[in-house]
Amino acid sequence: MSQNISNLRNIGIAAHIDAGKTTVSERILFFTGVNRKVGETHDGSATMDFMKQEQERGITIASAAITTHWNDCQINLIDTPGHVDFTVEVERSLRVIDGMVAVFCAVGGVEPQSETVWNQADKYRVPRIAFVNKMDRMGADFLEVVSQMNRYLGANAVPVQMPIGAEGNFEGMVDLVKMQAITFVEKERIVGPVPENLKAQAENMRHNLIEKVADCDDDVAELYLEDAEVPVELLMSAIRKATIKLMMVPVLCGAAYKNKGIQLLLDAVVDYLPSPNDLGAVVAHQPDDEEKTCTRNPSENEPLSALAFKLINDPFVGQQTFIRVFSGKLVNGMTVYNANKGKEERIGRIFRIKAKEREEISEAGPGEIVALVGMKVTRTGDTLCDEKSPVLLESIHIPPAVIEVKVNIDDTKNRSKLSEALAKLCNEDPSFRAHFDEETEETIIAGMGELHLEIIVDRLKEEFKIPVTTGAPSVSFRETITSPFECTYKYVKQTGGHGQYAHTVIRFEPNPGGGFEFVDITKGGVIPKEFIPSVQKGLQTAMLKGPLAGYPVVDVRCVLVDGSFHPVDSSDMAFQTCAQLCLKQAFPKAGPLLLEPSMKVEINTPDDFIGAVTGDVNKRRGRIEAMRRFRKGSQKLDCFVPLMEMFGYATALRNITSGRANYSMEFDKYTPTPRSIQDDVVNERNLKQ
């Protein structure tokens, strides 16, 4: 069992791609004694990047969980991906951590994906500290990054350190709280007085720190107004309180690759980020009533509540289900209740994870992040709890898959092997979808972007040994209607014995942004109560494959107005079929419209190429929303571009900017497709069918 819960820190490391998150994680593992030698991303030896695809590409794909210790504290560390295609990995990690270390590149500053991660952390109200990495790189500018954090992220970013030198002259940092200089020889830190030439600047920055903290803490404010010295302990405790209340973000600096600043970052994690006790009770609701809320305190004496946030298929122990325990105690062999599925699960073995390796434990208490082996029905976002006191914790938001690829297999013997592998991958990654199209007899996989699906295909070949080939990527459209239409449909089928009879009058109305809505306004029992759900089910089934081009139908309100039934021939199946045919008949007359995924695209480009970049965006049916000075000599463009126009954009952008611009994109929403493109898509789909 873990020690005192106040000495527990569940932290995530998140940032833009290439800011150095995994390098920071590797140095943390080295300095906390988990690793004897330092792993590197560039040579594929990083502990946290243990998937083959991660090692080949030098990027993080799956969030890895690991347990380590520092200053009598147990730290459960989650390293998350920076690439936008793996946003769901960040999302589910943020749902279960208590604090976050946001890593920024001292040269790149606030990048597009930094904003996405920051907004996700805002949504889950995660306290955070910032680490400005790569201070040894050419062009490093600590204060500019702090200024960008305040400007673009709306963070109250306050330096608690000041760098000593920068670029090739970066030696260490001044701790503004304790007013001491820390420099590094090899991996050792050397503490000394603040150099004379930096004293004035350090005192000025400390004064600024105290002023900012005084805004959040009355005791510090009193001393500040009296011009009295603020004791170090009081200042640290006030920074901690302000950080936990999301009133400020302490900013540190360093160069992880050169082993500078990591011990101080670990000190800051312990000093400023919250324990489960600091965050207090988690709010849940009753499984049968969302309005009825209840709380669970981080205590062993409370009923069990835990959230499953990740599944991994391990070749040695089978499926591992990662969970965060919020209250109560989990013990080997006990039976728990899955509130989402309404089923019991028996806890097999409990592991504390060190990336690839694992340590078996007999129990886990509040605040712990552990892996369970042997779970049968539990999936990402499910709540495990005490059956006598069931609750549902807030689940995890899964964004819709926006890009599709056909997966072909030459050898039909491998077909069942392929469907098993895809089922495992869908369990692991909720943002990935796979289905078999009966009409075209093709397997379709869908995900968050080209890289996402590239990795999936790679895993099918390497991990599951299935020789697959892929077709060109295509867009996952949606269908909807633009005008109301009332349709009367009578379904009558006479066969030997009982016939089939159902009669419905349904009004179909546009419901922009409201999803599917079913309303029953029939009176006098014209359709018996037991058949009303059959009508709803029939409509939902028909909407999975729309009449226009076979894409899912969204944003339609269906109002059941009238109908009739036959005392003998009416059945659940007859009303389901009648509703499906009613939708099929009404759809072409209700102004059918194809919706396409629109992406929010952020492009960073040098000023010299701004004309070429904007011209190219316009050519792709893009809409430029804002253009702002990013840093000296470069601009940041915020645009919205249809996904179908973004295939191969990385190469195009590289060509028109001589490789000097970069971009990031994420799904924004579904928008109407122009009529000419809609006609092309519908004709193409009809030809295939």
XYZ file of C-alpha atoms in Angstrom:
689
model
C 0.000 0.000 0.000
C 1.290 3.476 -0.799
C 2.310 5.845 1.936
C 0.510 8.948 3.209
C -1.784 10.258 0.471
C -0.431 13.807 0.989
C 2.890 12.515 -0.353
C 1.376 11.327 -3.627
C 1.658 13.286 -6.891
C -0.178 12.204 -10.052
C 1.345 14.315 -12.794
C 1.251 14.449 -16.562
C 3.872 15.885 -18.868
C 2.306 17.519 -21.902
C 3.362 19.916 -24.654
C 3.699 20.583 -28.363
C 5.523 17.976 -30.450
C 9.336 18.307 -30.199
C 9.305 20.491 -27.047
C 11.254 17.706 -25.306
C 8.582 16.038 -23.132
C 9.998 12.523 -23.386
C 13.559 13.776 -22.762
C 12.281 15.532 -19.612
C 10.577 12.276 -18.529
C 13.734 10.237 -19.150
C 15.826 12.656 -17.040
C 13.209 12.470 -14.254
C 13.518 8.652 -14.277
C 17.299 8.918 -14.170
C 17.451 11.443 -11.315
C 14.825 9.571 -9.278
C 16.811 6.342 -9.597
C 14.353 4.365 -11.762
C 16.908 4.160 -14.575
C 20.635 3.661 -14.132
C 21.355 5.161 -17.520
C 19.669 7.930 -19.462
C 17.378 6.914 -22.356
C 17.244 9.088 -25.474
C 14.461 9.574 -28.024
C 16.855 10.110 -30.943
C 18.504 6.689 -30.616
C 15.273 4.834 -29.729
C 16.315 3.943 -26.156
C 13.738 6.035 -24.256
C 11.972 4.066 -21.498
C 8.690 5.919 -21.987
C 8.671 5.463 -25.793
C 8.703 1.673 -25.768
C 6.525 1.016 -28.856
C 8.523 0.176 -31.988
C 6.680 2.917 -33.935
C 7.659 5.498 -31.277
C 11.318 4.498 -31.417
C 11.444 4.650 -35.224
C 9.808 8.079 -35.427
C 11.263 9.611 -32.260
C 7.786 10.740 -31.122
C 5.417 9.690 -28.361
C 2.229 7.939 -29.508
C 0.746 6.286 -26.433
C 0.744 7.879 -23.001
C 3.010 5.788 -20.775
C 2.494 5.576 -17.005
C 5.326 5.097 -14.549
C 5.817 5.247 -10.771
C 8.870 6.822 -9.144
C 9.903 8.594 -5.884
C 11.441 11.959 -4.975
C 11.876 13.621 -1.557
C 9.665 11.035 0.241
C 6.918 11.548 -2.357
C 5.554 8.908 -4.721
C 5.161 10.364 -8.204
C 2.917 8.666 -10.761
C 4.091 10.150 -14.034
C 2.257 10.067 -17.365
C 4.143 11.134 -20.506
C 1.648 12.164 -23.205
C 1.958 12.595 -27.000
C 2.348 16.051 -28.557
C 1.016 15.208 -32.018
C -2.546 16.378 -32.629
C -3.560 12.974 -34.109
C -3.221 11.524 -30.598
C -5.238 14.203 -28.797
C -7.421 11.537 -27.142
C -4.316 10.182 -25.358
C -3.769 13.616 -23.781
C -7.492 13.959 -23.015
C -7.713 10.692 -21.088
C -4.474 11.365 -19.219
C -5.642 14.824 -18.114
C -8.854 13.244 -16.811
C -6.939 11.233 -14.191
C -3.935 13.375 -13.220
C -3.907 15.961 -10.415
C -1.227 18.271 -11.792
C 0.587 18.935 -15.057
C 4.059 19.944 -16.152
C 3.659 21.917 -19.391
C 6.917 21.823 -21.358
C 7.700 24.659 -23.783
C 10.622 24.989 -26.172
C 12.687 28.099 -25.347
C 12.974 28.771 -29.097
C 9.536 27.709 -30.388
C 7.562 29.132 -27.454
C 3.799 28.638 -27.499
C 3.066 26.404 -30.503
C -0.420 25.471 -31.847
C -0.549 22.134 -30.028
C 0.549 23.843 -26.765
C -2.719 25.814 -26.968
C -4.778 22.651 -27.566
C -3.213 20.879 -24.567
C -3.585 24.002 -22.410
C -7.286 24.280 -23.282
C -7.775 20.580 -22.465
C -6.116 21.160 -19.075
C -8.394 24.186 -18.513
C -11.426 21.995 -19.226
C -10.428 19.493 -16.513
C -9.182 22.313 -14.203
C -5.706 20.788 -13.850
C -3.189 22.881 -11.828
C 0.088 23.230 -13.719
C 3.667 24.419 -13.644
C 5.627 25.303 -16.781
C 9.137 24.200 -17.742
C 10.896 26.183 -20.484
C 13.207 23.560 -21.993
C 16.091 23.787 -24.515
C 17.580 26.955 -22.942
C 20.907 25.871 -24.488
C 19.546 26.139 -28.058
C 20.333 28.974 -30.459
C 17.552 31.598 -30.223
C 16.411 30.612 -26.695
C 14.470 33.432 -25.019
C 12.991 32.642 -21.575
C 11.107 35.904 -20.991
C 9.607 35.853 -24.499
C 8.128 32.375 -23.806
C 6.648 33.631 -20.494
C 5.187 36.622 -22.355
C 3.670 34.295 -25.032
C 2.115 32.120 -22.301
C 0.346 35.162 -20.883
C -0.570 36.520 -24.329
C -1.809 33.382 -26.093
C -2.836 31.064 -23.262
C -4.272 33.594 -20.821
C -2.052 32.009 -18.161
C -0.913 34.037 -15.180
C 2.621 32.775 -15.849
C 5.090 33.913 -13.193
C 8.824 33.010 -13.303
C 10.091 31.386 -10.080
C 13.511 31.034 -11.708
C 15.709 33.225 -13.870
C 18.165 31.714 -16.368
C 21.902 32.298 -15.958
C 22.953 32.874 -19.566
C 21.268 31.409 -22.653
C 22.096 29.462 -25.812
C 25.720 28.186 -25.637
C 26.323 30.188 -22.427
C 23.433 28.651 -20.464
C 24.917 27.634 -17.091
C 21.957 27.258 -14.750
C 19.345 29.356 -13.010
C 18.670 31.693 -10.099
C 16.004 30.357 -7.704
C 13.948 33.523 -7.123
C 12.189 32.055 -4.072
C 15.360 31.174 -2.116
C 17.570 33.740 -3.919
C 20.386 31.328 -4.717
C 22.165 30.429 -7.927
C 22.225 26.826 -9.138
C 24.787 25.743 -11.717
C 25.659 22.274 -12.971
C 28.805 20.222 -13.373
C 28.087 16.953 -15.166
C 24.885 15.780 -13.435
C 25.601 17.476 -10.081
C 23.965 20.723 -9.039
C 26.062 23.356 -7.295
C 24.265 25.893 -5.091
C 25.866 29.274 -4.494
C 25.136 32.995 -4.098
C 23.549 35.001 -6.932
C 26.334 36.406 -9.199
C 26.898 40.151 -8.700
C 26.125 41.001 -12.349
C 22.673 39.347 -12.061
C 21.715 40.588 -8.571
C 19.735 43.647 -9.692
C 17.744 41.704 -12.315
C 17.106 38.815 -9.867
C 15.877 41.195 -7.144
C 13.627 42.925 -9.652
C 12.138 39.571 -10.802
C 11.697 38.389 -7.183
C 9.855 41.616 -6.408
C 7.594 40.922 -9.406
C 7.029 37.339 -8.138
C 6.046 38.563 -4.657
C 3.747 41.197 -6.191
C 1.943 38.513 -8.247
C 1.681 36.153 -5.243
C 0.385 39.019 -3.069
C -2.618 39.276 -5.423
C -3.527 35.688 -4.442
C -2.514 35.537 -0.748
C -3.453 37.948 2.090
C -0.460 37.126 4.357
C 2.021 37.847 1.563
C 0.025 40.961 0.575
C 0.315 42.335 4.129
C 4.104 41.949 4.188
C 4.397 43.290 0.621
C 2.455 46.454 1.499
C 4.615 46.987 4.596
C 7.742 46.511 2.438
C 8.787 43.725 4.822
C 10.791 40.606 3.913
C 8.605 37.631 2.910
C 9.907 34.393 4.525
C 10.773 31.611 2.048
C 8.363 29.097 3.691
C 5.440 31.535 3.483
C 6.236 32.419 -0.143
C 6.437 28.727 -1.133
C 3.191 27.866 0.629
C 1.434 30.852 -1.028
C 2.739 29.844 -4.501
C 1.475 26.296 -3.856
C -2.008 27.511 -2.849
C -2.251 29.876 -5.851
C -1.107 27.125 -8.249
C -3.643 24.613 -6.910
C -6.434 27.215 -7.179
C -5.388 27.859 -10.852
C -4.573 31.487 -9.998
C -0.973 31.308 -11.258
C 1.479 29.122 -13.172
C 5.042 29.015 -11.773
C 7.580 28.962 -14.644
C 10.941 27.158 -14.428
C 13.709 26.776 -16.992
C 16.398 24.304 -17.968
C 17.978 22.133 -20.639
C 16.827 18.534 -20.115
C 19.189 17.082 -22.716
C 22.158 18.643 -20.862
C 20.757 17.482 -17.455
C 20.232 21.056 -16.258
C 17.232 21.939 -14.100
C 15.548 18.527 -13.731
C 16.144 18.143 -9.963
C 14.656 21.626 -9.449
C 11.669 20.676 -11.608
C 11.130 17.602 -9.378
C 11.364 19.833 -6.293
C 8.714 22.099 -7.837
C 6.420 19.107 -8.573
C 6.584 18.165 -4.872
C 6.417 21.776 -3.607
C 3.739 23.277 -5.873
C 1.581 20.567 -7.484
C -1.349 19.060 -5.532
C -1.765 15.703 -3.826
C -5.202 14.008 -4.121
C -5.931 15.467 -0.638
C -5.376 19.029 -1.881
C -7.958 18.606 -4.632
C -10.452 17.029 -2.225
C -13.620 15.192 -3.164
C -14.440 14.139 -6.718
C -18.015 14.762 -7.918
C -19.940 11.828 -9.397
C -23.597 11.136 -10.171
C -26.008 8.265 -9.653
C -26.070 5.708 -12.509
C -29.846 6.010 -12.851
C -30.133 9.804 -12.485
C -27.638 12.358 -13.841
C -29.215 15.126 -11.775
C -28.385 13.363 -8.477
C -24.763 14.123 -7.667
C -22.630 12.802 -4.842
C -19.011 13.179 -3.752
C -16.210 10.739 -3.022
C -13.352 11.872 -0.776
C -9.812 10.523 -1.320
C -10.039 8.202 1.677
C -9.817 4.432 2.190
C -12.920 4.618 4.395
C -15.142 5.821 1.535
C -16.841 3.388 -0.922
C -14.660 2.445 -3.900
C -14.698 4.664 -7.008
C -12.154 4.311 -9.822
C -12.002 5.312 -13.503
C -10.595 3.131 -16.299
C -8.753 5.498 -18.615
C -6.643 3.292 -20.877
C -6.368 -0.253 -22.224
C -3.168 -1.827 -23.522
C -2.676 -5.289 -25.001
C 0.485 -6.699 -23.491
C 1.948 -9.763 -25.277
C 2.983 -11.291 -21.912
C 0.040 -10.696 -19.546
C -2.790 -9.947 -21.985
C -5.007 -6.894 -21.663
C -3.939 -4.311 -19.067
C -6.616 -1.873 -17.874
C -5.123 1.317 -16.430
C -7.246 2.835 -13.663
C -7.113 5.778 -11.292
C -8.527 5.078 -7.829
C -10.390 8.136 -6.466
C -11.720 6.655 -3.215
C -11.846 3.406 -1.253
C -9.446 0.503 -1.578
C -8.880 -1.989 -4.373
C -7.744 -5.443 -3.214
C -6.571 -8.456 -5.203
C -9.413 -10.930 -5.840
C -12.224 -8.554 -4.812
C -15.398 -8.119 -6.915
C -16.209 -4.612 -8.136
C -19.182 -3.174 -10.029
C -18.852 -1.614 -13.505
C -21.502 1.133 -13.297
C -21.468 1.847 -17.059
C -22.086 -1.758 -18.079
C -24.164 -2.735 -15.004
C -21.970 -5.821 -14.538
C -19.624 -7.201 -11.905
C -15.890 -7.604 -12.530
C -13.403 -9.595 -10.483
C -10.057 -7.951 -9.862
C -7.346 -10.383 -11.015
C -3.847 -8.994 -10.511
C -2.873 -5.412 -9.664
C 0.357 -3.949 -11.065
C 2.270 -0.778 -10.468
C 3.784 0.076 -13.838
C 7.268 1.168 -14.818
C 6.670 1.689 -18.566
C 7.459 -1.825 -19.964
C 8.091 -3.407 -16.573
C 5.608 -4.073 -13.771
C 5.579 -4.684 -10.031
C 2.721 -6.788 -8.621
C 0.984 -5.335 -5.547
C -1.833 -6.716 -3.398
C -3.877 -3.511 -2.974
C -4.184 0.087 -4.180
C -5.666 3.057 -2.329
C -6.987 6.538 -3.178
C -4.905 8.501 -5.670
C -3.094 5.440 -7.031
C -2.719 4.828 -10.767
C -2.363 1.097 -11.393
C -2.939 -1.513 -14.109
C -5.382 -4.403 -13.687
C -5.092 -7.698 -15.537
C -8.069 -9.974 -16.248
C -10.837 -7.368 -16.733
C -13.530 -8.718 -19.090
C -16.047 -5.925 -19.787
C -14.319 -2.717 -18.652
C -13.490 -0.183 -21.377
C -12.044 3.358 -21.515
C -14.170 5.801 -19.489
C -15.916 3.131 -17.366
C -16.395 3.635 -13.615
C -15.548 0.795 -11.211
C -17.252 1.118 -7.825
C -18.870 -0.598 -4.861
C -22.123 -2.322 -5.928
C -23.832 -1.237 -2.679
C -22.990 2.387 -3.400
C -22.821 2.762 -7.212
C -21.677 6.023 -8.844
C -20.700 7.229 -12.303
C -17.598 9.424 -12.583
C -17.307 11.987 -15.405
C -16.243 10.017 -18.463
C -13.720 10.950 -21.164
C -14.622 13.025 -24.235
C -13.751 11.113 -27.419
C -13.576 13.294 -30.565
C -15.129 11.867 -33.778
C -12.940 10.033 -36.320
C -12.586 12.235 -39.416
C -10.458 10.298 -41.899
C -11.020 6.862 -43.416
C -8.758 4.356 -45.176
C -9.585 1.047 -46.869
C -7.583 -1.906 -45.589
C -7.175 -4.786 -48.022
C -5.972 -8.278 -47.324
C -4.986 -10.739 -50.084
C -5.245 -13.894 -48.049
C -8.824 -14.566 -46.884
C -7.427 -16.912 -44.197
C -6.147 -13.800 -42.426
C -9.594 -12.129 -42.416
C -10.615 -13.399 -38.962
C -7.115 -12.576 -37.668
C -7.569 -9.022 -39.007
C -10.972 -8.531 -37.351
C -9.547 -9.775 -33.998
C -6.583 -7.383 -34.262
C -8.842 -4.438 -35.176
C -11.149 -5.238 -32.241
C -8.127 -5.129 -29.886
C -6.935 -1.817 -31.370
C -10.456 -0.310 -31.076
C -10.513 -1.328 -27.393
C -7.123 0.282 -26.812
C -7.824 3.491 -28.707
C -11.392 4.867 -28.511
C -10.668 7.478 -31.229
C -10.044 4.640 -33.722
C -12.953 2.950 -35.525
C -13.113 -0.083 -37.816
C -16.007 -1.674 -39.680
C -16.637 -4.080 -42.538
C -18.722 -2.681 -45.398
C -21.002 -5.538 -46.503
C -21.851 -3.952 -49.873
C -18.313 -3.216 -51.050
C -16.827 -6.075 -48.989
C -14.071 -3.773 -47.747
C -12.684 -3.198 -44.273
C -12.726 0.527 -43.453
C -10.633 2.021 -40.648
C -11.181 5.575 -39.402
C -9.098 7.824 -37.146
C -7.968 11.329 -36.223
C -5.461 11.939 -39.026
C -3.068 10.461 -41.582
C -0.318 9.745 -39.030
C -2.820 8.087 -36.667
C -3.883 5.587 -39.350
C -0.312 5.139 -40.580
C 0.674 3.984 -37.080
C -2.355 1.626 -36.875
C -1.439 -0.005 -40.217
C 2.173 -0.273 -39.062
C 1.044 -2.050 -35.884
C -1.132 -4.474 -37.867
C 1.945 -5.475 -39.886
C 4.566 -5.492 -37.110
C 2.679 -6.456 -33.958
C -0.061 -8.679 -35.355
C 1.913 -9.962 -38.397
C -0.973 -9.317 -40.833
C 0.176 -8.318 -44.364
C -2.307 -5.508 -45.130
C -2.332 -2.948 -47.935
C -4.230 0.334 -47.842
C -6.252 2.400 -50.292
C -6.165 6.185 -50.547
C -7.498 8.049 -47.476
C -11.043 9.381 -47.752
C -13.169 11.758 -45.727
C -15.872 10.600 -43.334
C -18.878 12.742 -44.371
C -22.229 13.125 -42.584
C -25.733 13.608 -44.012
C -28.517 15.905 -42.820
C -31.635 17.740 -44.031
C -32.295 21.461 -44.506
C -36.108 21.683 -44.646
C -38.982 19.992 -42.784
C -40.977 17.246 -44.511
C -43.852 15.117 -43.269
C -44.024 11.605 -44.607
C -46.787 8.999 -44.350
C -45.733 5.408 -44.848
C -47.756 2.218 -44.617
C -45.849 -1.058 -44.418
C -48.056 -4.031 -45.326
C -46.733 -7.483 -46.101
C -48.897 -10.560 -46.495
C -47.246 -13.954 -46.200
C -48.551 -17.333 -45.082
C -49.750 -17.073 -41.456
C -49.282 -13.689 -39.740
C -48.674 -10.700 -41.999
C -46.735 -7.522 -41.237
C -48.526 -4.221 -40.679
C -47.295 -0.821 -39.519
C -48.343 2.719 -40.391
C -46.450 5.862 -39.334
C -46.707 9.589 -40.047
C -43.369 11.207 -39.183
C -42.314 14.843 -39.555
C -38.581 15.234 -40.185
C -37.110 18.608 -39.155
C -33.564 20.051 -39.300
C -31.948 20.109 -35.830
C -28.598 21.937 -36.357
C -26.061 20.919 -33.699
C -28.736 19.024 -31.746
C -27.967 15.513 -32.989
C -30.793 12.958 -33.316
C -33.977 13.796 -31.434
C -37.146 11.698 -31.280
C -40.477 13.221 -30.190
C -43.767 11.325 -29.878
C -46.912 13.502 -30.116
C -49.408 10.768 -31.036
C -52.690 10.806 -29.136
C -55.326 8.248 -28.240
C -53.085 5.202 -28.559
C -53.109 5.211 -32.393
C -49.804 3.374 -32.032
C -49.576 1.234 -28.871
C -46.955 2.345 -26.325
C -44.866 -0.811 -26.758
C -44.253 0.024 -30.457
C -43.097 3.645 -29.931
C -39.499 2.536 -29.031
C -39.593 0.311 -32.160
C -40.198 3.408 -34.332
C -37.289 5.194 -32.613
C -34.995 2.179 -33.012
C -35.914 1.848 -36.711
C -35.070 5.513 -37.325
C -31.729 5.221 -35.495
C -30.810 2.127 -37.510
C -31.701 3.853 -40.800
C -29.563 6.851 -39.806
C -26.404 4.759 -39.552
C -26.369 4.659 -43.373
C -28.039 7.690 -44.910
C -30.090 7.499 -48.132
C -27.980 10.163 -49.897
C -24.566 8.454 -50.016
C -24.520 5.901 -47.209
C -22.946 8.191 -44.566
C -24.381 8.566 -41.018
C -27.320 10.987 -40.703
C -27.001 13.678 -38.010
C -28.895 16.681 -36.617
C -32.458 15.555 -37.436
C -35.523 15.831 -35.191
C -38.085 13.126 -35.908
C -41.630 13.863 -34.689
C -44.004 10.905 -34.654
C -47.327 12.591 -35.531
C -49.786 9.794 -36.240
C -50.148 6.213 -37.393
C -52.170 3.060 -37.005
C -51.705 -0.596 -36.117
C -53.259 -4.006 -36.670
C -54.130 -6.055 -33.558
C -52.667 -9.248 -35.070
C -50.166 -8.274 -37.795
C -48.379 -5.366 -36.055
C -45.037 -6.195 -34.399
C -41.826 -4.622 -33.156
C -40.085 -5.592 -36.438
C -42.906 -4.205 -38.616
C -42.710 -0.761 -36.949
C -38.886 -0.738 -37.129
C -39.017 -1.507 -40.874
C -41.805 1.021 -41.454
C -39.790 3.812 -39.735
C -36.677 2.955 -41.797
C -38.594 3.071 -45.100
C -40.352 6.279 -44.018
C -36.969 8.004 -43.512
C -35.692 6.673 -46.861
C -38.741 8.076 -48.663
C -38.702 11.471 -46.888
C -34.979 12.217 -47.058
C -34.686 13.218 -50.751
C -37.645 15.614 -50.311
C -36.289 17.322 -47.154
C -33.385 19.192 -48.778
C -30.648 16.568 -48.237
C -27.212 17.965 -47.515
C -23.775 16.430 -47.188
C -21.643 17.733 -44.285
C -17.849 17.550 -44.410
C -15.350 17.722 -41.532
C -13.785 21.166 -41.266
C -10.389 21.424 -39.571
C -8.994 24.229 -37.436
C -5.544 24.787 -38.949
C -2.764 26.886 -37.418
C 0.179 27.739 -39.643
C 3.435 29.346 -38.498
C 5.240 30.877 -41.454
C 8.086 33.366 -41.994
C 6.889 36.756 -43.322
C 8.546 36.108 -46.723
C 6.053 33.350 -47.563
C 2.836 34.852 -46.190
C 1.419 35.592 -49.669
C 2.106 32.093 -51.000
C 0.647 30.440 -47.863
C -2.571 32.524 -47.818
C -3.037 31.982 -51.569
C -2.688 28.230 -51.082
C -5.180 28.227 -48.171
C -7.748 30.113 -50.299
C -7.236 27.618 -53.142
C -8.150 24.843 -50.674
C -11.529 26.469 -49.875
C -10.013 27.671 -46.594
C -11.169 30.651 -44.537
C -8.489 32.682 -42.751
C -9.883 33.815 -39.404
C -6.915 35.683 -37.938
C -3.326 36.569 -38.663
C -1.047 37.623 -35.865
C 2.621 38.345 -35.248
C 3.991 35.118 -33.794
C 7.562 36.151 -33.165
C 10.014 38.432 -34.919
C 9.936 37.731 -38.651
C 7.073 35.227 -38.594
C 3.280 35.148 -38.539
C 0.690 32.761 -37.174
C -2.415 32.113 -39.293
C -5.639 30.710 -37.834
C -7.724 29.117 -40.603
C -10.595 26.710 -41.139
C -10.118 24.324 -44.062
C -12.176 21.295 -45.209
C -10.329 18.066 -44.398
C -10.651 16.733 -47.975
C -8.460 19.653 -49.122
C -5.758 18.937 -46.513
C -4.455 15.573 -47.759
C -0.756 15.884 -48.535
C -0.647 19.424 -47.115
C 2.606 18.798 -45.214
C 4.479 18.274 -48.504
C 2.772 21.236 -50.219
C 3.597 23.603 -47.320
C 7.187 22.398 -47.291
C 7.505 23.105 -51.031
C 6.056 26.628 -50.988
C 8.036 27.751 -47.896
C 11.337 25.927 -48.523
C 10.598 23.805 -45.449
C 10.495 26.812 -43.092
C 6.789 26.782 -42.128
C 4.954 24.288 -39.941
C 1.305 23.650 -39.199
C -1.033 21.864 -36.821
C -4.649 20.887 -37.352
C -7.498 19.491 -35.304
C -11.141 18.684 -36.003
C -13.432 21.690 -35.555
C -16.945 20.784 -36.746
C -18.987 19.462 -39.655
C -19.938 22.129 -42.241
C -22.116 22.055 -45.411
C -20.394 20.728 -48.543
C -20.739 22.861 -51.713
C -23.372 21.440 -54.104
C -20.873 20.620 -56.896
C -18.664 18.615 -54.521
C -21.722 16.976 -52.938
C -22.886 15.779 -56.379
C -19.409 14.360 -57.156
C -19.247 12.502 -53.820
C -22.789 11.089 -54.182
C -22.151 9.967 -57.784
C -18.859 8.333 -56.818
C -20.498 6.457 -53.931
C -23.403 5.333 -56.115
C -20.999 3.996 -58.753
C -19.226 1.919 -56.072
C -22.516 0.509 -54.871
